[in-house]
Amino acid sequence: MPPVAESALDVKGDFPIFARRFDGRPLVYLDSGSTSQKPKVVIDALAGHLRNHNANVHRGVYALAQEADAAYDSARSRVAAFTGAQPETTIFTKNVTEAINLVAYAWGRANVGPGDAVLITQMEHHANIVPWQVLCRERGAELRYLEVDERGELSLEQLDVELARGDVRLVAVTHVSNVLGTIVPVAEIAARARAAGAVSLVDGAQAVPHMAVDVEAIGADFYAWTGHKALGPMGIGVLHGRREILERMEPFLTGGDMISSVDFQSATWNELPYKFEAGTPPVAEAVGLGAAVEYLGRLGMDRVRAHERALTGYMLERLEDVPGLRVAGAPEAEARGGLASFTIEGMHPHDIAELADRGGVCIRAGHHCAQPLMSCLGVSATARASIGVYNEPGDVDALVDTLLAGREVFGL
Amino acid sequence: MDDLYRDYILDHYKQPRNFGELDPHDLEAMEHNPLCGDELGVHIRVKDDRIEDLRFHGHGCAISQASASIASEELIGMELEQVGKLGADWMIELLGIPVSATRRKCALLNLKVVRSAVTGDHAWPA
């Protein structure tokens, strides 16, 4: 029997896309780890801003421009409040990739040099690997990895050993693995990094949409997340930073909006957060994200987590009904975010996903932008089903039905 | 019957022809599909400017493995000059199933690796 917990949410009706049909079938969307679907309130906020309040920000004196300013500032305040941060240290970026590159360029180039090390983990998304590879190569520093065990967990002992070497300038970790679902003890890691004199960065892309996140409580120096996985639009990401560090940093991108004054040969920088927001920002997208976090806040992030945890438990249980299926990472829902990466003996993940689509079920297949982790798991690819707030037990049942049907197509 | 996963496709997937290593060989290459990270390699033995023998190695989805298997039977005996001229249409027609835009690279990976070994051109077949 599907779990009907007290915490179960029933919000599919808030998301217009679920009215669509594919070959007469309803949409079964289990790819929220890639991007979330959008509730009507977000679509309306985005369109409403463009329809009624569109003007450029930070420079107009007319009433319409002031409305746009107010909308952008209010979006930032809501987004900051949602994650327990301050608006002045909440920087809008394009996505997590840009947020991490901001840190790698603006902080990294000034603070990481020959003989230094950057410490990351084997389960990072490419967005939290490649910027550090480039930085380390450029600065003559070493990139080292914390290992991931077969439960998908890190060893804090290995962290201590690495930190004790005394050369680690930065520790960058994911909050929730996009492949294994592991919930990483980021507050503990940030505290140990700080005690060892290292700066910490957390990639919260898979965490913020799915559980209550308080960046003050976590205490990392940088915390990055993205809007489009959190029911908001694509093109808007967030970087929370520690004020003292942000103030000392030089800008990342330079140009309009991020300056205080410009003469022929030099310029001075605007105050936080604008110093890090060069050029016209994605105002409507920020407004959309503001509406998204307001929506999530109304649902209550503890209820969102409880709903998704129950559903993840149900998914892990139902996947056992598929012969030859193996889930990567921890076997219990408690230890993981709302996703399961899996392989099926005799079927390539691409074929699994293609055959799932025959049943109207959207799942991801591939390396999930985590090729180093894939090599640790000894596979080149996995299939991944990931849950959003709108999913229901019936979606999991539909997934399992398509997997069983897919095995039959393959004569398994 | 499924449009894509026809019996002959699954047959080539499960029992791929001309897979393994070929030693000694004259030409070799390895290419990967950025979509999934799958790698496919090839060993080619050349005689009189023709592919005398060929073996693919690597893992992939049904479409990429079956494509390689089916193509291998055509490629053995083919003049190198002709191999260099093979395009995407040749492979898609040979495969005989409707390949979606996202799976196109799965179908073309084998031709990419063979062309890479023969001509040194790493581009996806057009």
XYZ file of C-alpha atoms in Angstrom:
538
model
C 0.000 0.000 0.000
C 1.255 3.477 -0.813
C 2.124 5.502 2.256
C -0.480 8.083 3.190
C 1.378 9.911 5.882
C -0.137 12.809 7.769
C 2.540 14.836 6.069
C 1.448 13.836 2.549
C 1.028 16.836 0.301
C -1.460 16.978 -2.521
C -0.321 19.872 -4.688
C -0.132 18.468 -8.222
C -3.108 20.673 -9.106
C -1.007 23.762 -8.416
C 1.247 22.881 -11.370
C -0.399 23.554 -14.760
C 1.946 21.265 -16.722
C 0.320 18.205 -15.180
C -2.807 18.960 -17.220
C -0.827 17.893 -20.312
C -1.177 14.471 -21.881
C 1.445 12.495 -23.770
C -0.194 10.039 -26.167
C -3.227 10.270 -23.919
C -1.217 9.526 -20.794
C -0.732 11.900 -17.882
C 2.732 13.284 -17.284
C 4.679 11.324 -14.685
C 7.591 13.590 -13.889
C 10.399 12.006 -11.898
C 13.241 14.258 -13.000
C 13.052 17.077 -10.478
C 16.743 16.605 -9.746
C 17.325 18.042 -13.228
C 14.749 20.781 -12.962
C 11.489 21.220 -11.109
C 8.117 21.940 -12.637
C 6.629 25.357 -11.907
C 3.507 26.174 -9.904
C 0.950 28.570 -11.346
C 1.912 31.234 -8.786
C 5.454 31.322 -10.202
C 4.315 31.432 -13.829
C 1.856 34.209 -12.938
C 4.467 36.184 -10.997
C 6.918 35.968 -13.877
C 4.343 36.937 -16.492
C 2.774 39.526 -14.189
C 6.071 41.275 -13.711
C 6.728 41.422 -17.461
C 3.147 42.491 -18.131
C 2.823 45.177 -15.479
C 6.113 46.187 -13.886
C 8.878 45.800 -16.446
C 11.620 48.457 -16.410
C 15.351 48.276 -15.834
C 16.452 48.310 -12.235
C 18.696 50.653 -10.234
C 18.595 53.602 -12.588
C 15.123 54.895 -13.395
C 13.486 57.766 -11.554
C 10.010 57.174 -12.940
C 7.312 55.292 -11.073
C 7.495 52.174 -13.267
C 11.245 51.832 -12.691
C 10.711 52.194 -8.972
C 8.196 49.351 -9.132
C 10.781 47.186 -10.869
C 13.367 48.110 -8.218
C 10.941 47.296 -5.452
C 10.037 43.969 -7.068
C 13.699 42.986 -7.454
C 14.628 44.020 -3.912
C 11.600 42.313 -2.461
C 12.468 39.114 -4.335
C 15.967 39.211 -2.861
C 14.614 39.739 0.647
C 12.232 36.795 0.318
C 14.934 34.536 -1.089
C 17.354 35.514 1.685
C 14.738 35.005 4.395
C 13.878 31.570 2.965
C 17.397 30.296 3.647
C 18.084 32.290 6.812
C 20.463 34.723 5.080
C 20.768 38.498 4.846
C 19.786 40.297 1.596
C 23.117 42.155 1.359
C 25.062 38.899 1.317
C 22.620 37.161 -1.047
C 23.946 37.525 -4.582
C 21.840 36.641 -7.602
C 23.763 34.644 -10.195
C 22.710 32.757 -13.305
C 22.890 29.346 -11.642
C 25.073 27.326 -9.255
C 27.761 26.966 -11.904
C 28.134 30.725 -12.121
C 27.991 31.067 -8.328
C 30.870 28.610 -7.894
C 32.850 30.227 -10.704
C 32.341 33.567 -8.950
C 34.032 32.148 -5.864
C 36.716 30.331 -7.871
C 37.672 33.489 -9.744
C 37.017 36.327 -7.307
C 38.104 34.545 -4.118
C 40.205 31.682 -5.476
C 42.584 33.660 -7.685
C 43.460 35.907 -4.721
C 43.697 33.246 -2.030
C 44.924 29.991 -3.554
C 48.515 29.724 -4.688
C 51.366 27.285 -5.303
C 51.575 24.650 -2.569
C 47.963 25.209 -1.492
C 45.205 22.641 -1.847
C 41.499 22.655 -2.639
C 39.577 19.774 -1.102
C 36.382 18.481 -2.717
C 34.641 15.095 -2.760
C 34.245 12.260 -5.245
C 30.506 12.882 -5.448
C 30.512 16.459 -6.692
C 28.615 17.656 -9.731
C 30.924 18.862 -12.515
C 29.926 22.415 -11.464
C 31.800 21.847 -8.206
C 34.777 20.092 -9.821
C 35.806 21.825 -13.016
C 36.106 25.407 -11.625
C 38.503 24.033 -8.987
C 40.471 22.023 -11.560
C 40.968 25.179 -13.591
C 41.856 27.260 -10.523
C 44.362 24.704 -9.232
C 46.000 24.274 -12.613
C 46.299 28.022 -13.042
C 47.627 28.685 -9.540
C 49.847 25.634 -9.156
C 47.679 24.266 -6.353
C 46.606 20.685 -5.712
C 43.037 19.395 -6.056
C 42.314 16.578 -3.600
C 39.233 14.434 -3.096
C 37.443 13.052 -0.073
C 36.415 9.485 -0.835
C 32.850 8.241 -0.923
C 32.104 4.808 0.550
C 29.570 2.321 -0.834
C 26.837 3.881 1.324
C 27.592 7.144 -0.459
C 29.056 8.683 2.683
C 32.174 10.681 3.422
C 34.641 10.004 6.192
C 35.082 12.864 8.665
C 38.293 11.143 9.753
C 39.671 11.530 6.236
C 38.553 15.162 6.328
C 40.529 15.684 9.543
C 43.598 14.004 8.057
C 43.412 16.214 4.973
C 42.896 19.376 7.011
C 45.779 18.456 9.324
C 48.152 18.658 6.350
C 47.782 22.412 6.739
C 47.635 23.293 3.043
C 43.871 23.226 2.463
C 42.568 26.691 1.616
C 39.081 25.684 0.558
C 36.702 22.782 1.204
C 33.870 22.532 -1.341
C 31.150 19.915 -0.845
C 27.677 19.135 -2.057
C 24.842 19.301 0.477
C 22.872 16.509 -1.190
C 24.448 14.290 -3.857
C 22.622 14.510 -7.186
C 23.492 10.871 -7.899
C 23.515 9.043 -4.568
C 21.111 11.305 -2.709
C 23.460 11.355 0.277
C 22.701 14.118 2.761
C 26.148 15.412 3.685
C 26.820 16.765 7.224
C 27.783 20.158 5.836
C 27.586 22.078 9.127
C 30.107 19.695 10.685
C 32.376 19.904 7.640
C 32.175 23.721 7.558
C 33.025 23.890 11.284
C 36.052 21.599 10.892
C 37.209 23.536 7.838
C 36.980 26.817 9.703
C 38.847 25.396 12.700
C 41.630 24.436 10.291
C 41.716 27.897 8.721
C 40.051 26.835 5.470
C 37.137 28.514 3.728
C 34.105 26.350 2.950
C 31.619 26.263 0.086
C 28.446 24.192 -0.090
C 26.596 23.307 -3.301
C 22.982 23.314 -2.153
C 21.343 22.739 -5.551
C 19.704 19.471 -4.461
C 19.035 20.551 -0.858
C 17.271 23.920 -0.785
C 14.239 22.753 -2.814
C 13.679 19.728 -0.607
C 14.426 20.499 3.048
C 14.651 23.395 5.469
C 18.049 25.028 4.921
C 19.401 27.694 7.260
C 22.686 28.979 5.897
C 23.522 30.804 9.146
C 23.147 27.573 11.087
C 25.215 25.621 8.544
C 27.918 28.250 8.865
C 29.651 27.689 5.521
C 31.447 30.705 4.077
C 29.669 30.261 0.750
C 26.396 28.493 0.007
C 25.162 28.238 -3.598
C 21.813 27.078 -4.960
C 19.691 27.516 -8.032
C 16.162 28.734 -8.696
C 15.033 26.339 -11.384
C 15.319 23.249 -9.189
C 13.359 25.098 -6.475
C 10.153 25.656 -8.479
C 11.526 28.939 -9.870
C 12.573 29.927 -13.388
C 15.831 28.972 -15.110
C 18.462 31.711 -15.266
C 18.446 32.733 -11.611
C 20.799 31.280 -9.012
C 21.870 32.336 -5.560
C 25.177 32.696 -3.767
C 25.133 33.410 -0.063
C 28.496 34.570 1.241
C 30.068 35.561 4.527
C 30.083 39.354 4.668
C 33.723 39.824 5.735
C 34.918 37.622 2.881
C 32.655 39.188 0.261
C 33.782 42.658 1.304
C 37.451 41.780 0.863
C 36.895 40.124 -2.513
C 37.434 41.822 -5.832
C 34.490 41.569 -8.237
C 33.999 38.608 -10.589
C 32.336 40.105 -13.667
C 32.763 43.827 -14.191
C 30.738 46.431 -16.029
C 27.483 48.197 -15.399
C 25.591 48.189 -12.108
C 28.491 46.800 -10.076
C 30.362 50.118 -9.884
C 30.192 53.021 -7.510
C 31.937 55.409 -9.893
C 33.996 55.135 -13.069
C 36.614 57.497 -14.473
C 38.712 57.050 -17.592
C 41.255 54.718 -16.041
C 39.650 53.128 -13.012
C 36.486 52.413 -11.108
C 35.339 51.816 -7.556
C 32.971 49.047 -6.608
C 29.382 49.209 -5.553
C 28.291 47.958 -2.120
C 27.132 44.401 -1.451
C 25.479 42.560 -3.069
C 25.614 44.721 -6.211
C 29.407 44.497 -6.444
C 28.880 40.940 -7.697
C 25.951 41.606 -10.033
C 27.389 43.156 -13.180
C 24.997 44.111 -15.961
C 21.237 44.047 -16.126
C 20.064 41.232 -13.863
C 17.285 38.708 -14.556
C 14.612 40.727 -12.773
C 11.504 38.785 -13.779
C 13.294 35.512 -12.958
C 14.174 36.869 -9.522
C 10.526 37.820 -9.011
C 9.551 34.317 -10.092
C 11.984 32.803 -7.618
C 10.587 35.067 -4.918
C 7.146 33.630 -5.646
C 8.568 30.094 -5.616
C 10.120 30.378 -2.171
C 6.964 32.030 -0.872
C 5.000 29.039 -2.176
C 7.430 26.568 -0.606
C 7.384 28.562 2.619
C 3.584 28.312 2.722
C 3.767 24.548 2.303
C 6.419 24.443 5.027
C 9.818 22.931 4.247
C 9.532 20.400 7.062
C 6.332 19.098 5.485
C 7.974 19.109 2.053
C 10.825 17.001 3.444
C 8.472 14.645 5.285
C 6.384 14.169 2.129
C 9.407 13.496 -0.040
C 11.071 11.241 2.526
C 7.957 9.074 2.774
C 7.726 8.918 -1.007
C 11.434 8.099 -1.336
C 10.987 5.258 1.140
C 8.080 3.985 -0.925
C 10.131 4.294 -4.123
C 13.092 2.367 -2.662
C 10.676 -0.337 -1.519
C 8.863 -0.589 -4.853
C 12.105 -0.658 -6.863
C 12.903 -3.928 -5.119
C 10.056 -5.429 -7.178
C 12.151 -5.031 -10.351
C 14.461 -8.029 -10.883
C 18.093 -7.130 -11.526
C 17.650 -3.558 -10.310
C 20.371 -2.139 -8.075
C 20.111 1.225 -6.320
C 23.336 3.153 -5.700
C 23.968 4.663 -2.292
C 22.334 4.290 1.120
C 19.419 1.858 1.219
C 17.217 3.894 3.591
C 15.238 7.048 2.842
C 16.294 8.734 6.081
C 19.856 9.183 4.853
C 19.052 10.501 1.411
C 17.300 13.219 -0.524
C 14.402 12.375 -2.793
C 16.136 10.464 -5.509
C 17.313 7.019 -6.504
C 19.993 6.242 -9.087
C 19.857 2.701 -10.329
C 20.983 0.209 -12.909
C 19.180 -2.840 -14.255
C 21.183 -5.893 -15.210
C 21.098 -6.336 -18.993
C 19.728 -2.896 -19.803
C 21.674 0.274 -20.433
C 20.336 3.340 -18.537
C 19.547 5.086 -21.837
C 17.329 2.226 -22.824
C 15.708 2.199 -19.379
C 14.859 5.891 -19.725
C 13.656 5.497 -23.317
C 11.337 2.661 -22.325
C 10.117 4.561 -19.238
C 9.117 7.361 -21.597
C 6.919 4.882 -23.487
C 4.817 4.876 -20.337
C 4.894 8.654 -20.006
C 7.448 8.479 -17.183
C 10.270 11.047 -17.272
C 13.514 9.866 -15.696
C 17.087 10.871 -16.366
C 19.809 8.605 -17.722
C 23.477 9.332 -18.071
C 26.411 10.407 -15.959
C 24.439 13.193 -14.234
C 27.387 15.560 -14.661
C 29.300 13.477 -12.140
C 31.704 11.397 -14.213
C 34.340 11.001 -11.467
C 31.677 9.515 -9.185
C 30.486 7.239 -11.991
C 33.983 5.810 -12.279
C 33.995 5.182 -8.495
C 30.702 3.315 -8.881
C 32.218 1.319 -11.752
C 29.550 2.371 -14.252
C 29.465 4.891 -17.077
C 25.865 5.815 -16.470
C 22.836 5.228 -14.273
C 19.135 5.889 -14.529
C 17.812 8.315 -11.931
C 14.316 8.925 -10.623
C 14.055 12.092 -8.552
C 11.121 13.382 -6.606
C 9.496 16.793 -6.318
C 6.899 18.172 -3.985
C 4.154 17.371 -6.528
C 4.896 13.667 -6.802
C 2.568 11.004 -5.458
C 2.809 7.267 -4.786
C 1.041 6.660 -8.112
C 4.026 8.180 -9.930
C 6.302 5.604 -8.333
C 3.881 2.829 -9.298
C 3.893 4.085 -12.904
C 7.706 4.051 -12.882
C 7.858 0.479 -11.635
C 5.263 -0.614 -14.231
C 7.339 0.867 -17.062
C 10.531 -0.728 -15.738
C 8.870 -4.134 -15.636
C 7.463 -3.606 -19.142
C 10.890 -2.478 -20.337
C 12.487 -5.673 -19.075
C 9.961 -7.616 -21.131
C 10.867 -5.681 -24.290
C 14.458 -6.703 -23.643
C 13.402 -10.307 -23.149
C 14.638 -10.298 -19.555
C 6.593 -4.920 -31.578
C 8.487 -1.906 -30.350
C 9.546 0.545 -33.119
C 13.017 1.015 -31.744
C 13.812 -2.207 -29.932
C 13.149 -4.604 -32.793
C 14.249 -8.209 -32.604
C 17.322 -7.736 -34.795
C 18.397 -4.687 -32.765
C 18.161 -6.623 -29.518
C 19.855 -9.598 -31.155
C 22.839 -7.467 -32.191
C 22.841 -5.846 -28.724
C 22.927 -9.142 -26.898
C 25.321 -10.877 -29.303
C 27.325 -8.088 -30.887
C 29.313 -9.145 -33.979
C 32.987 -8.299 -34.255
C 33.421 -7.195 -30.664
C 36.638 -7.691 -28.737
C 40.303 -6.910 -29.320
C 42.309 -7.374 -32.512
C 46.046 -7.811 -32.078
C 48.056 -6.880 -33.949
C 46.132 -4.027 -35.524
C 47.111 -1.131 -37.780
C 44.634 1.528 -36.719
C 42.814 2.266 -33.510
C 40.714 4.989 -31.905
C 38.551 5.607 -28.859
C 35.658 8.047 -28.729
C 32.955 8.774 -26.187
C 29.347 9.854 -26.148
C 29.115 13.034 -24.059
C 25.451 12.326 -23.341
C 26.123 9.282 -21.201
C 29.896 8.943 -20.976
C 29.876 5.642 -22.843
C 33.143 4.840 -24.606
C 33.621 2.863 -27.766
C 36.974 1.823 -29.186
C 37.992 0.127 -32.409
C 40.930 -1.924 -33.665
C 41.347 -2.134 -37.436
C 43.645 -4.333 -39.522
C 44.354 -2.957 -43.012
C 45.323 -4.849 -46.158
C 45.512 -3.411 -49.689
C 43.876 -0.149 -48.548
C 40.849 -2.014 -47.258
C 39.594 -2.892 -43.790
C 40.677 -6.494 -43.587
C 39.273 -6.995 -40.110
C 37.836 -4.891 -37.319
C 36.790 -5.232 -33.662
C 34.852 -2.816 -31.500
C 35.198 -2.739 -27.730
C 33.386 -0.869 -24.991
C 29.961 -0.699 -23.472
C 26.881 1.203 -24.452
C 23.140 1.216 -24.865
C 21.242 -1.093 -27.193
C 21.265 1.504 -29.950
C 25.009 2.152 -29.844
C 25.994 -1.507 -29.494
C 23.609 -2.713 -32.189
C 24.730 0.086 -34.513
C 28.352 -0.902 -34.084
C 27.571 -4.570 -34.577
C 25.486 -3.982 -37.710
C 28.016 -1.508 -39.150
C 30.928 -3.881 -38.513
C 29.529 -6.385 -40.990
C 29.493 -3.696 -43.703
C 32.818 -2.120 -42.771
C 34.915 -5.272 -43.023
C 36.180 -5.397 -46.595
C 35.419 -1.733 -47.299
C 38.032 0.507 -48.944
C 39.508 3.053 -46.526
C 38.728 5.848 -48.962
C 35.070 4.890 -48.912
C 35.041 4.705 -45.104
C 36.189 8.321 -44.999
C 33.189 9.324 -47.066
C 30.539 7.564 -44.968
C 28.020 9.961 -43.459
C 25.306 9.832 -40.836
C 22.631 8.855 -43.336
C 24.506 5.657 -44.208
C 24.423 4.547 -40.579
C 20.829 5.579 -39.882
C 19.570 3.795 -43.014
C 21.585 0.718 -42.196
C 20.107 0.660 -38.702
C 16.583 0.809 -40.112
C 14.805 2.235 -37.065
C 13.514 5.728 -36.283
C 16.250 7.315 -34.166
C 15.242 10.375 -32.155
C 17.465 13.454 -32.066
C 18.672 12.597 -28.550
C 19.642 9.025 -29.490
C 21.330 10.002 -32.773
C 24.752 10.143 -31.159
C 24.248 6.645 -29.751
C 23.722 5.400 -33.305
C 26.630 7.373 -34.768
C 29.284 6.699 -32.134
C 30.672 3.652 -33.976
C 31.025 5.554 -37.243
C 32.698 8.412 -35.380
C 35.293 6.091 -33.882
C 35.941 4.269 -37.172
C 36.335 7.544 -39.077
C 38.601 8.781 -36.317
C 40.831 5.713 -36.690
C 40.877 5.843 -40.485
C 41.010 9.580 -41.217
C 41.960 11.191 -37.896
C 38.775 13.267 -38.091
C 37.143 13.438 -34.647
C 33.990 15.225 -35.814
C 30.551 13.644 -35.446
C 29.483 12.215 -38.829
C 27.305 14.759 -40.649
